[in-house]
Coordinates of C-alpha atoms in Angstrom, one line a residue:
Chain A
X1 CA 19.1 -16.7 -25.8
X2 CA 17.0 -14.2 -23.9
X3 CA 18.9 -11.4 -22.1
X4 CA 19.8 -11.9 -18.5
X5 CA 16.8 -11.0 -16.4
X6 CA 15.7 -10.3 -12.9
X7 CA 13.1 -12.6 -11.4
X8 CA 10.6 -9.8 -11.8
X9 CA 11.3 -9.4 -15.5
X10 CA 11.0 -13.2 -15.9
X11 CA 7.6 -13.4 -14.3
X12 CA 6.3 -10.5 -16.4
X13 CA 7.8 -11.9 -19.6
X14 CA 6.2 -15.3 -19.0
X15 CA 2.8 -13.6 -18.5
X16 CA 3.1 -11.4 -21.5
X17 CA 3.9 -14.4 -23.7
X18 CA 7.4 -13.0 -24.4
X19 CA 10.8 -14.6 -24.3
X20 CA 12.3 -11.5 -22.8
X21 CA 11.4 -8.0 -21.6
X22 CA 13.4 -5.0 -20.4
X23 CA 12.8 -2.2 -18.0
X24 CA 10.7 0.6 -19.5
X25 CA 9.0 -1.7 -22.0
X26 CA 5.1 -1.5 -22.0
X27 CA 3.6 -4.9 -22.0
X28 CA 0.2 -6.6 -21.6
X29 CA 0.1 -9.4 -19.1
X30 CA -2.2 -12.3 -18.3
X31 CA -3.3 -12.1 -14.7
X32 CA -3.5 -14.8 -12.0
X33 CA -5.6 -12.8 -9.6
X34 CA -7.4 -9.5 -9.2
X35 CA -8.2 -8.2 -5.7
X36 CA -10.3 -5.5 -4.2
X37 CA -11.6 -4.5 -0.8
X38 CA -14.7 -2.8 0.6
X39 CA -13.4 0.7 -0.1
X40 CA -12.0 0.0 -3.6
X41 CA -14.4 -2.7 -4.9
X42 CA -17.5 -0.4 -5.1
X43 CA -15.8 1.8 -7.7
X44 CA -14.4 -1.2 -9.4
X45 CA -17.8 -2.8 -9.6
X46 CA -19.3 0.4 -11.1
X47 CA -16.6 0.6 -13.7
X48 CA -16.9 -3.1 -14.5
X49 CA -20.6 -2.6 -15.2
X50 CA -19.7 0.1 -17.7
X51 CA -17.7 -2.4 -19.7
X52 CA -21.0 -4.1 -20.6
X53 CA -19.9 -7.7 -19.8
X54 CA -22.3 -9.9 -17.9
X55 CA -19.5 -11.9 -16.2
X56 CA -16.0 -11.4 -14.8
X57 CA -13.4 -13.2 -16.8
X58 CA -12.9 -15.9 -14.3
X59 CA -14.7 -16.1 -10.9
X60 CA -11.9 -18.2 -9.4
X61 CA -9.4 -15.5 -10.1
X62 CA -11.1 -12.6 -8.4
X63 CA -10.7 -12.0 -4.7
X64 CA -13.0 -9.6 -2.8
X65 CA -12.1 -9.0 0.8
X66 CA -14.1 -6.6 3.0
X67 CA -11.5 -5.6 5.5
X68 CA -11.3 -1.8 5.8
X69 CA -14.6 -0.6 7.4
X70 CA -15.7 -4.0 8.5
X71 CA -17.5 -4.9 10.7
X72 CA -19.1 -1.8 9.2
X73 CA -18.6 1.5 11.0
X74 CA -21.7 3.2 9.7
X75 CA -24.6 3.0 7.2
X76 CA -22.6 4.3 4.3
X77 CA -19.8 1.8 4.8
X78 CA -22.4 -0.9 5.2
X79 CA -23.9 0.0 1.9
X80 CA -20.5 -0.3 0.3
X81 CA -19.9 -3.7 1.9
X82 CA -23.4 -4.8 0.7
X83 CA -22.6 -3.8 -2.9
X84 CA -19.5 -6.0 -2.7
X85 CA -21.4 -8.9 -1.2
X86 CA -24.1 -8.8 -3.8
X87 CA -21.7 -8.6 -6.6
X88 CA -19.7 -11.5 -5.2
X89 CA -22.9 -13.6 -5.0
X90 CA -24.1 -12.6 -8.5
X91 CA -20.8 -13.4 -10.1
X92 CA -20.2 -16.5 -7.9
X93 CA -16.8 -15.2 -6.9
X94 CA -14.9 -18.1 -5.3
X95 CA -12.7 -15.9 -3.0
X96 CA -15.3 -13.7 -1.3
X97 CA -14.7 -13.6 2.4
X98 CA -17.7 -12.7 4.6
X99 CA -17.3 -11.2 8.1
X100 CA -16.3 -14.1 10.4
X101 CA -14.3 -15.7 7.6
X102 CA -12.4 -12.6 6.4
X103 CA -9.1 -11.2 7.5
X104 CA -6.9 -8.3 6.4
X105 CA -6.5 -9.0 2.7
X106 CA -2.7 -9.2 2.5
X107 CA -2.4 -11.6 5.5
X108 CA -5.5 -13.6 4.4
X109 CA -4.7 -14.4 0.8
X110 CA -1.3 -15.9 1.4
X111 CA -2.6 -17.8 4.4
X112 CA -5.5 -19.3 2.3
X113 CA -3.2 -20.2 -0.5
X114 CA -4.9 -18.0 -3.0
X115 CA -1.6 -16.4 -4.1
X116 CA 1.6 -18.3 -5.0
X117 CA 5.1 -18.1 -6.5
X118 CA 5.3 -16.9 -10.0
X119 CA 1.9 -15.3 -10.0
X120 CA 1.1 -11.9 -11.5
X121 CA -1.4 -10.2 -9.2
X122 CA -3.0 -6.8 -9.2
X123 CA -4.9 -5.5 -6.1
X124 CA -6.8 -2.4 -5.6
X125 CA -4.9 -1.8 -2.4
X126 CA -1.4 -0.3 -2.4
X127 CA 0.0 -3.0 -0.1
X128 CA -0.7 -5.8 -2.6
X129 CA 3.1 -5.9 -3.0
X130 CA 3.1 -8.1 0.1
X131 CA 2.8 -11.3 -2.1
X132 CA 6.3 -10.7 -3.5
X133 CA 7.4 -12.5 -0.3
X134 CA 6.2 -15.6 -2.0
X135 CA 8.1 -14.9 -5.2
X136 CA 5.2 -13.4 -7.1
X137 CA 4.9 -10.1 -9.0
X138 CA 2.2 -8.3 -7.0
X139 CA 1.4 -4.6 -7.3
X140 CA -1.2 -2.1 -6.2
X141 CA -3.5 -0.5 -8.7
X142 CA -6.7 1.6 -8.5
X143 CA -10.3 0.5 -8.8
X144 CA -10.5 1.1 -12.6
X145 CA -7.4 -1.1 -13.3
X146 CA -9.1 -3.8 -11.1
X147 CA -12.3 -3.4 -13.1
X148 CA -10.4 -3.8 -16.4
X149 CA -8.6 -6.8 -14.9
X150 CA -11.9 -8.4 -13.8
X151 CA -13.3 -7.9 -17.3
X152 CA -10.4 -9.1 -19.4
X153 CA -8.0 -11.0 -17.2
X154 CA -5.2 -8.8 -18.3
X155 CA -3.4 -5.6 -17.3
X156 CA -0.8 -3.4 -18.9
X157 CA 2.5 -2.7 -17.2
X158 CA 5.6 -0.8 -17.7
X159 CA 8.4 -3.2 -16.9
X160 CA 10.1 -2.0 -13.7
X161 CA 13.9 -1.9 -13.2
X162 CA 15.0 -3.4 -10.0
X163 CA 17.0 -2.4 -7.0
X164 CA 18.7 -5.3 -5.2
X165 CA 19.1 -5.0 -1.5
X166 CA 21.7 -7.5 -0.2
X167 CA 21.3 -7.9 3.6
X168 CA 23.9 -10.2 5.2
X169 CA 24.8 -11.2 8.7
X170 CA 23.0 -11.6 11.9
X171 CA 20.3 -9.3 13.2
X172 CA 20.7 -7.8 16.7
X173 CA 18.3 -8.5 19.6
X174 CA 14.6 -7.7 18.9
X175 CA 15.5 -6.6 15.3
X176 CA 13.1 -8.1 12.8
X177 CA 11.6 -7.7 9.3
X178 CA 9.9 -4.4 10.3
X179 CA 13.2 -2.9 11.3
X180 CA 14.9 -4.0 8.1
X181 CA 12.3 -2.4 5.9
X182 CA 12.1 0.8 8.0
X183 CA 15.9 1.1 7.9
X184 CA 15.8 0.7 4.1
X185 CA 13.1 3.3 3.6
X186 CA 15.0 5.6 5.9
X187 CA 18.0 5.1 3.6
X188 CA 16.4 5.7 0.2
X189 CA 13.3 7.8 1.0
X190 CA 9.6 7.5 0.2
X191 CA 10.2 7.7 -3.5
X192 CA 13.6 6.0 -3.5
X193 CA 12.2 3.0 -5.4
X194 CA 9.7 5.0 -7.5
X195 CA 8.4 2.8 -10.3
X196 CA 10.9 0.1 -9.4
X197 CA 10.9 -3.4 -8.0
X198 CA 12.7 -3.9 -4.7
X199 CA 14.4 -7.3 -4.6
X200 CA 15.6 -8.5 -1.2
X201 CA 18.4 -11.1 -0.9
X202 CA 21.3 -12.1 1.3
X203 CA 21.9 -14.4 4.2
X204 CA 19.8 -12.3 6.6
X205 CA 16.8 -12.5 4.3
X206 CA 17.3 -16.2 3.8
X207 CA 17.2 -16.8 7.5
X208 CA 13.8 -15.0 7.9
X209 CA 10.5 -16.7 8.2
X210 CA 7.6 -16.0 5.9
X211 CA 5.9 -13.5 8.3
X212 CA 9.0 -11.2 8.3
X213 CA 9.4 -11.6 4.6
X214 CA 5.8 -10.5 4.1
X215 CA 6.4 -7.5 6.4
X216 CA 9.3 -6.4 4.3
X217 CA 7.6 -6.7 0.9
X218 CA 4.4 -5.1 2.3
X219 CA 6.3 -1.9 2.8
X220 CA 8.0 -1.7 -0.6
X221 CA 5.2 0.7 -1.6
X222 CA 6.3 3.1 1.3
X223 CA 9.5 3.6 -0.7
X224 CA 7.5 4.2 -3.8
X225 CA 8.2 0.6 -5.0
X226 CA 6.0 -1.0 -7.7
X227 CA 6.7 -4.3 -6.1
X228 CA 8.9 -6.0 -3.5
X229 CA 10.1 -9.6 -4.1
X230 CA 12.1 -12.3 -2.5
X231 CA 13.3 -15.5 -4.3
X232 CA 11.6 -18.8 -3.6
X233 CA 13.6 -21.1 -1.3
X234 CA 12.9 -24.0 1.1
X235 CA 11.2 -21.6 3.5
X236 CA 8.8 -20.5 0.8
X237 CA 8.2 -24.0 -0.4
X238 CA 7.4 -25.2 3.1
X239 CA 4.9 -22.4 3.4
X240 CA 3.0 -22.9 0.1
X241 CA 3.1 -26.7 0.1
X242 CA -0.2 -28.0 1.1
X243 CA -1.6 -24.5 1.1
X244 CA -1.4 -23.3 -2.5
X245 CA -4.5 -23.8 -4.5
X246 CA -2.7 -23.9 -7.8
X247 CA 0.6 -25.3 -9.1
X248 CA 3.3 -22.6 -8.9
X249 CA 6.3 -21.7 -10.9
X250 CA 9.6 -20.5 -9.5
X251 CA 11.6 -17.8 -11.1
X252 CA 15.1 -16.8 -10.1
X253 CA 17.2 -13.8 -11.1
X254 CA 20.1 -14.5 -13.5
X255 CA 23.5 -14.0 -11.9
X256 CA 24.3 -11.3 -14.5
X257 CA 20.9 -9.7 -14.4
X258 CA 21.0 -5.9 -14.6
X259 CA 20.0 -3.8 -11.5
X260 CA 19.5 -0.1 -11.4
X261 CA 21.3 -0.2 -8.0
X262 CA 22.7 -2.8 -5.7
X263 CA 22.7 -1.8 -2.0
X264 CA 24.5 -3.9 0.5
X265 CA 23.5 -3.7 4.1
X266 CA 25.2 -5.3 7.2
X267 CA 22.4 -6.6 9.3
X268 CA 24.3 -6.0 12.5
X269 CA 24.1 -2.2 11.8
X270 CA 20.3 -2.2 11.7
X271 CA 19.0 -0.9 15.0
X272 CA 15.5 -1.4 16.4
X273 CA 13.9 1.4 14.4
X274 CA 11.0 3.8 14.7
X275 CA 9.5 6.0 12.0
X276 CA 8.5 9.5 13.3
X277 CA 5.6 11.4 11.9
X278 CA 4.8 12.1 9.1
X279 CA 6.6 9.8 6.7
X280 CA 7.8 6.2 6.9
X281 CA 11.2 7.5 5.9
X282 CA 11.6 9.6 9.0
X283 CA 13.4 6.9 10.8
X284 CA 15.5 6.9 14.0
X285 CA 16.8 4.3 16.3
X286 CA 14.3 3.5 19.0
X287 CA 17.1 4.3 21.5
X288 CA 16.7 8.0 20.4
X289 CA 12.9 8.0 20.9
X290 CA 12.5 7.1 24.5
X291 CA 11.3 10.5 25.5
X292 CA 8.1 10.2 23.4
X293 CA 5.1 9.4 25.4
X294 CA 2.1 7.7 23.7
X295 CA -1.6 7.5 24.2
X296 CA -2.3 4.4 22.2
X297 CA -0.5 1.4 20.8
X298 CA -1.8 -0.7 17.9
X299 CA -0.4 -4.1 17.1
X300 CA -1.8 -5.5 13.8
X301 CA -2.5 -4.7 10.1
X302 CA -1.4 -6.4 6.9
X303 CA 2.2 -5.4 7.9
X304 CA 2.5 -7.0 11.3
X305 CA -0.7 -8.8 12.3
X306 CA 0.4 -12.4 11.7
X307 CA 1.0 -15.1 14.2
X308 CA 4.7 -14.5 14.6
X309 CA 4.0 -10.9 15.3
X310 CA 1.5 -12.0 18.0
X311 CA 4.0 -14.3 19.5
X312 CA 6.6 -11.6 19.8
X313 CA 4.2 -9.2 21.3
X314 CA 3.0 -11.9 23.8
X315 CA 6.6 -12.7 24.8
X316 CA 7.1 -9.1 25.8
X317 CA 3.7 -8.6 27.5
X318 CA 3.6 -11.8 29.5
X319 CA 3.4 -11.1 33.2
X320 CA 3.2 -7.4 32.6
X321 CA 0.5 -4.7 32.5
X322 CA -0.3 -2.0 30.0
X323 CA 0.6 1.4 31.3
X324 CA -2.4 3.2 32.9
X325 CA -2.3 6.0 30.4
X326 CA -2.1 3.8 27.3
X327 CA -4.8 2.0 25.2
X328 CA -3.3 -1.2 23.7
X329 CA -5.3 -2.5 20.8
X330 CA -4.2 -5.9 19.3
X331 CA -5.8 -7.0 16.1
X332 CA -4.9 -10.5 14.8
X333 CA -5.0 -10.1 11.0
X334 CA -7.1 -13.2 10.2
X335 CA -9.5 -15.5 11.9
X336 CA -6.9 -18.2 11.8
X337 CA -4.3 -16.0 13.5
X338 CA -7.0 -15.2 16.1
X339 CA -7.7 -18.9 16.7
X340 CA -4.0 -19.7 16.9
X341 CA -3.6 -16.9 19.5
X342 CA -6.3 -18.6 21.6
X343 CA -4.8 -22.1 21.2
X344 CA -1.3 -20.9 22.1
X345 CA -2.5 -18.9 25.1
X346 CA -1.5 -15.6 23.6
X347 CA -5.0 -14.1 24.0
X348 CA -5.0 -14.7 27.7
X349 CA -1.6 -13.0 27.9
X350 CA -3.0 -10.0 26.0
X351 CA -6.2 -9.8 28.1
X352 CA -4.3 -10.2 31.4
X353 CA -2.0 -7.4 30.3
X354 CA -5.0 -5.1 29.8
X355 CA -5.1 -5.1 26.0
X356 CA -8.2 -4.9 23.8
X357 CA -8.2 -7.8 21.4
X358 CA -10.2 -6.9 18.3
X359 CA -11.7 -8.9 15.4
X360 CA -9.7 -8.8 12.2
X361 CA -9.9 -5.5 10.4
X362 CA -7.7 -2.7 9.0
X363 CA -9.6 -0.4 11.2
X364 CA -7.3 2.1 12.9
X365 CA -4.5 1.6 10.4
X366 CA -6.1 3.8 7.8
X367 CA -8.0 5.9 10.3
X368 CA -11.2 4.2 9.5
X369 CA -12.6 3.0 12.8
X370 CA -11.9 0.9 15.9
X371 CA -9.1 2.9 17.4
X372 CA -9.2 6.5 16.1
X373 CA -7.0 9.2 17.6
X374 CA -8.3 12.5 19.0
X375 CA -6.7 15.9 18.4
X376 CA -3.1 15.9 19.7
X377 CA -3.0 12.2 20.5
X378 CA -0.1 10.1 19.7
X379 CA 0.1 6.4 18.8
X380 CA 2.9 3.9 18.2
X381 CA 1.7 1.3 15.7
X382 CA 3.0 -1.8 13.9
X383 CA 1.2 -0.5 10.8
X384 CA 2.7 0.9 7.6
X385 CA 1.9 4.6 7.3
X386 CA 2.2 7.6 9.4
X387 CA 0.9 10.4 7.1
X388 CA -0.9 13.4 8.5
X389 CA -4.2 12.3 9.9
X390 CA -3.5 8.7 9.2
X391 CA -5.1 7.4 12.3
X392 CA -7.5 10.2 13.2
X393 CA -7.4 13.9 13.8
X394 CA -4.9 15.8 11.6
X395 CA -3.0 16.9 14.7
X396 CA -2.6 13.4 15.9
X397 CA 0.6 11.5 15.4
X398 CA 1.6 7.9 14.5
X399 CA 5.0 6.4 15.1
X400 CA 5.8 3.1 13.2
X401 CA 7.7 0.2 14.8
X402 CA 7.9 -3.5 15.3
X403 CA 5.7 -5.7 17.5
X404 CA 8.4 -6.0 20.1
X405 CA 8.8 -2.2 20.4
X406 CA 5.1 -1.8 20.4
X407 CA 4.6 -4.2 23.3
X408 CA 7.3 -2.6 25.4
X409 CA 6.0 0.9 24.6
X410 CA 2.5 -0.2 25.7
X411 CA 3.9 -1.3 29.1
X412 CA 6.1 1.8 29.8
X413 CA 3.9 4.5 28.3
X414 CA 6.8 5.9 26.2
X415 CA 8.6 4.5 23.2
X416 CA 10.8 1.7 24.5
X417 CA 12.7 -1.5 23.9
X418 CA 11.9 -4.8 25.6
X419 CA 15.3 -4.5 27.3
X420 CA 14.0 -1.3 29.0
X421 CA 11.4 -3.4 30.9
X422 CA 11.7 -4.6 34.5
X423 CA 11.6 -8.4 35.0
X424 CA 8.1 -9.7 34.4
X425 CA 6.1 -11.2 37.3
X426 CA 4.7 -14.6 36.9
X427 CA 1.3 -15.7 38.1
X428 CA 2.3 -15.9 41.8
X429 CA 3.9 -12.5 41.8
X430 CA 7.6 -13.6 41.9
X431 CA 10.0 -12.1 39.5
X432 CA 10.9 -14.5 36.7
Chain B
X1 CA -6.4 19.2 -24.3
X2 CA -5.9 22.8 -23.3
X3 CA -6.5 24.4 -19.9
X4 CA -6.1 27.8 -18.2
X5 CA -6.4 28.4 -14.5
X6 CA -4.9 29.6 -11.3
X7 CA -2.1 27.6 -9.7
X8 CA -2.4 26.1 -6.3
X9 CA 1.1 25.1 -5.2
X10 CA 2.2 22.6 -2.6
X11 CA 5.4 20.8 -1.6
X12 CA 6.7 17.3 -2.0
X13 CA 5.2 13.9 -0.9
X14 CA 1.6 15.1 -1.0
X15 CA 0.0 11.8 0.0
X16 CA -3.3 10.3 -0.7
X17 CA -4.4 10.6 2.9
X18 CA -4.2 14.4 2.9
X19 CA -5.7 14.5 -0.6
X20 CA -8.8 12.7 0.7
X21 CA -8.8 11.6 4.3
X22 CA -9.9 8.0 5.1
X23 CA -12.7 9.2 7.3
X24 CA -14.6 10.2 4.1
X25 CA -14.0 6.9 2.3
X26 CA -17.4 5.4 3.2
X27 CA -18.5 6.8 -0.1
X28 CA -17.2 7.1 -3.7
X29 CA -19.5 9.9 -4.7
X30 CA -17.3 12.4 -6.6
X31 CA -19.3 15.4 -5.3
X32 CA -18.9 14.2 -1.7
X33 CA -15.2 13.5 -2.1
X34 CA -14.7 16.9 -3.7
X35 CA -15.9 18.7 -0.5
X36 CA -12.9 17.3 1.4
X37 CA -10.2 17.5 -1.3
X38 CA -6.8 18.4 0.2
X39 CA -8.5 18.9 3.6
X40 CA -5.7 17.7 5.9
X41 CA -3.1 19.7 4.0
X42 CA -4.9 22.9 3.2
X43 CA -8.3 23.3 4.8
X44 CA -8.9 26.3 2.7
X45 CA -8.4 24.6 -0.7
X46 CA -12.0 23.8 -1.4
X47 CA -13.0 27.4 -0.7
X48 CA -10.6 28.8 -3.2
X49 CA -10.4 26.4 -6.1
X50 CA -12.5 27.0 -9.1
X51 CA -13.2 25.0 -12.2
X52 CA -10.2 24.9 -14.5
X53 CA -7.6 25.6 -11.8
X54 CA -4.2 23.8 -11.7
X55 CA -2.5 21.9 -9.0
X56 CA 1.3 22.3 -8.8
X57 CA 3.6 20.3 -6.6
X58 CA 7.1 19.0 -6.0
X59 CA 8.3 15.4 -6.0
X60 CA 6.2 12.3 -5.4
X61 CA 2.7 13.7 -5.7
X62 CA 0.0 11.2 -4.7
X63 CA 2.2 8.8 -2.7
X64 CA 0.5 6.2 -0.6
X65 CA -2.8 4.5 -1.4
X66 CA -4.3 2.7 -4.4
X67 CA -7.5 4.4 -3.8
X68 CA -8.9 6.2 -6.9
X69 CA -10.8 8.4 -4.5
X70 CA -7.8 10.7 -4.6
X71 CA -7.7 11.6 -8.3
X72 CA -11.5 11.5 -8.3
X73 CA -11.6 14.1 -5.4
X74 CA -9.1 16.3 -7.3
X75 CA -11.0 16.1 -10.6
X76 CA -14.4 16.7 -9.0
X77 CA -13.1 19.7 -7.1
X78 CA -12.6 21.3 -10.5
X79 CA -8.8 20.8 -11.0
X80 CA -8.1 20.5 -14.7
X81 CA -4.5 19.3 -14.6
X82 CA -1.8 18.4 -12.0
X83 CA 1.8 19.4 -12.7
X84 CA 4.4 17.9 -10.5
X85 CA 8.1 17.2 -10.5
X86 CA 7.3 13.5 -10.2
X87 CA 4.2 11.3 -9.4
X88 CA 3.8 8.2 -7.3
X89 CA 3.3 5.3 -9.6
X90 CA -0.2 4.2 -8.5
X91 CA -1.5 7.8 -8.5
X92 CA 0.0 8.2 -12.0
X93 CA -1.9 5.2 -13.3
X94 CA -5.1 6.2 -11.5
X95 CA -5.1 9.7 -12.9
X96 CA -4.8 8.4 -16.4
X97 CA -7.4 5.8 -15.8
X98 CA -9.9 8.3 -14.5
X99 CA -9.2 11.0 -17.1
X100 CA -7.3 13.5 -14.9
X101 CA -4.4 15.0 -16.9
X102 CA -1.1 15.0 -15.2
X103 CA 2.3 16.4 -16.3
X104 CA 5.7 15.7 -15.0
X105 CA 7.5 19.0 -15.4
X106 CA 10.2 19.9 -12.8
X107 CA 11.2 23.2 -14.4
X108 CA 7.6 24.3 -14.7
X109 CA 7.0 23.6 -11.0
X110 CA 10.0 25.7 -10.1
X111 CA 8.8 28.5 -12.4
X112 CA 5.2 28.7 -11.1
X113 CA 4.2 30.5 -7.8
X114 CA 1.0 29.9 -5.9
X115 CA -1.6 32.2 -7.5
X116 CA 0.0 32.5 -10.9
X117 CA -2.3 32.1 -13.9
X118 CA -1.1 29.1 -16.0
X119 CA -2.0 27.8 -19.4
X120 CA -1.4 24.2 -20.4
X121 CA -1.5 22.4 -23.8
X122 CA -1.3 18.8 -22.7
X123 CA -1.0 17.5 -26.3
X124 CA 2.2 19.4 -27.1
X125 CA 3.4 19.4 -23.5
X126 CA 3.6 23.2 -23.3
X127 CA 3.1 25.0 -20.0
X128 CA 2.9 28.8 -20.0
X129 CA 3.0 30.9 -16.9
X130 CA 0.7 33.7 -18.1
X131 CA 1.6 35.8 -15.1
X132 CA 5.3 35.8 -15.7
X133 CA 5.4 34.9 -19.4
X134 CA 7.7 32.0 -18.9
X135 CA 7.2 28.9 -21.1
X136 CA 8.1 25.3 -20.1
X137 CA 8.0 22.0 -21.9
X138 CA 6.9 18.6 -20.5
X139 CA 7.2 15.2 -22.0
X140 CA 3.9 14.3 -23.8
X141 CA 2.5 10.9 -22.9
X142 CA 3.6 7.8 -24.8
X143 CA 1.0 6.9 -27.5
X144 CA -0.3 3.9 -25.6
X145 CA -1.2 6.0 -22.6
X146 CA -2.3 9.0 -24.7
X147 CA -4.8 6.6 -26.4
X148 CA -6.3 5.7 -23.0
X149 CA -6.6 9.4 -21.9
X150 CA -8.0 10.6 -25.3
X151 CA -10.4 7.6 -25.4
X152 CA -11.9 8.7 -22.1
X153 CA -10.1 6.5 -19.7
X154 CA -9.2 2.8 -19.3
X155 CA -12.8 1.5 -19.1
X156 CA -13.6 3.1 -22.5
X157 CA -10.5 1.5 -23.9
X158 CA -11.5 -1.9 -22.5
X159 CA -15.0 -1.5 -23.9
X160 CA -13.6 -1.2 -27.4
X161 CA -11.4 -4.2 -26.9
X162 CA -14.1 -6.6 -25.6
X163 CA -16.6 -5.5 -28.3
X164 CA -14.1 -6.5 -31.1

């Protein structure tokens, strides 16, 4: 009998061809997918060439997504994107997404069914851990690891121990996945899960939809996590059925699996939360942040740019105007989300409110383009990081929060909750 | 692997954005990246670092991104080794893969001041503060990882494997 294992250990054992593994063990795993973007693929491609192989190990298991500086911000970034494009064509990469078909990688790949339960995925982007929401082991690596993966279809790992977060009960008004994960990062710090897997469970998690689950796993890296993961259930199955390209395998943690820590959280105690500069762990209740005025609000990114995020933002913005001193930039994370926004009338709500609706891109999240902050400017964003200079000038500031808080903040000009807003006016000017 | 250089000391949670800001990531040219190393944390860093110098920091060095541009910028700026109380996982891997030696040595970090001259023998894990005379010990790498570093990085290791 193999030892009791967490779902993470089981996935890794299966891909290492082992009956069991234990935390700290160094193993070599077969990969289901290797991912890189327009910033990290250029180095990966150069490193791949050095290996001396003519072809990647499997063109159906490499994903190249130009999403950071695309549509290109300048000649140099255009050259990087071109290098990726040419490599993708040369190698006949199945999952290369050109401008107009691309999206932010970690929203795009789940949506397109490229990643699924039980997979082992490495991505040359730290937020690759997002796919843990589907019950996969997915972790961020650098370009060289991605190159080695493209060449061999394998990667080495040190098996992570796991922290189990048990979140039970009902969330308060406007509290969503973003607030849960910010709350947790505030509790344990930016290296609180260093080299570890964060496993999320409990009745609150069970009640969440896939978008919220992806938001939570996406930010495991902000606590230093190697991966974030949520067990497969009916919600997961409904999401992947008809979408997944390949058959999938479900793994579940044994009841007596060993955890480094078990942290129990009462959902009712999680407030709408904002992370102050300059770390995602610098969290406070939104109620304590109302005196902070902002210059810009960004709703989007691989963390909160999916359709549910757009719906929440629209529900707050409907019948309201963006504050005259605020720039609101809304970035649907994929073309499909963009299209859904149009079909559902969300885009009209955004435009009527005075928002700029942008094409899918990471753009301002990493301080790349399409929404950069000037010296001393302040933004509230639904993104994932608020390091020094993250969104622009080193003296600018980023506050992290949910789409609901972001929308309310855009209207009032200071950090706010939807409940702070006056009643919206409908199209004929009457209060609703 | 042995190095001697002047220590440049920083605090905890030195993230990959301050190591190499995203506004410079439209290139992966090491020489270009080196010009902006540590820019958003210490604008004077590139003006004072010389080949062989040593970076010293508290917990969680290199937190944030997967981008190898961070260890590339550090290495190309002339830093020979990074000593920290702990490293973020992705940066740890990236440093090994790109041939930048790193050492987890909390005691050494506490025993080194900015500007001290420090000698490092990475093979034995010995760190000597030449300015104060203090000697510290760090855990050498596990053999698996040591093989990657001594072989010249992950790609060289892969080349050997695929040619077998």
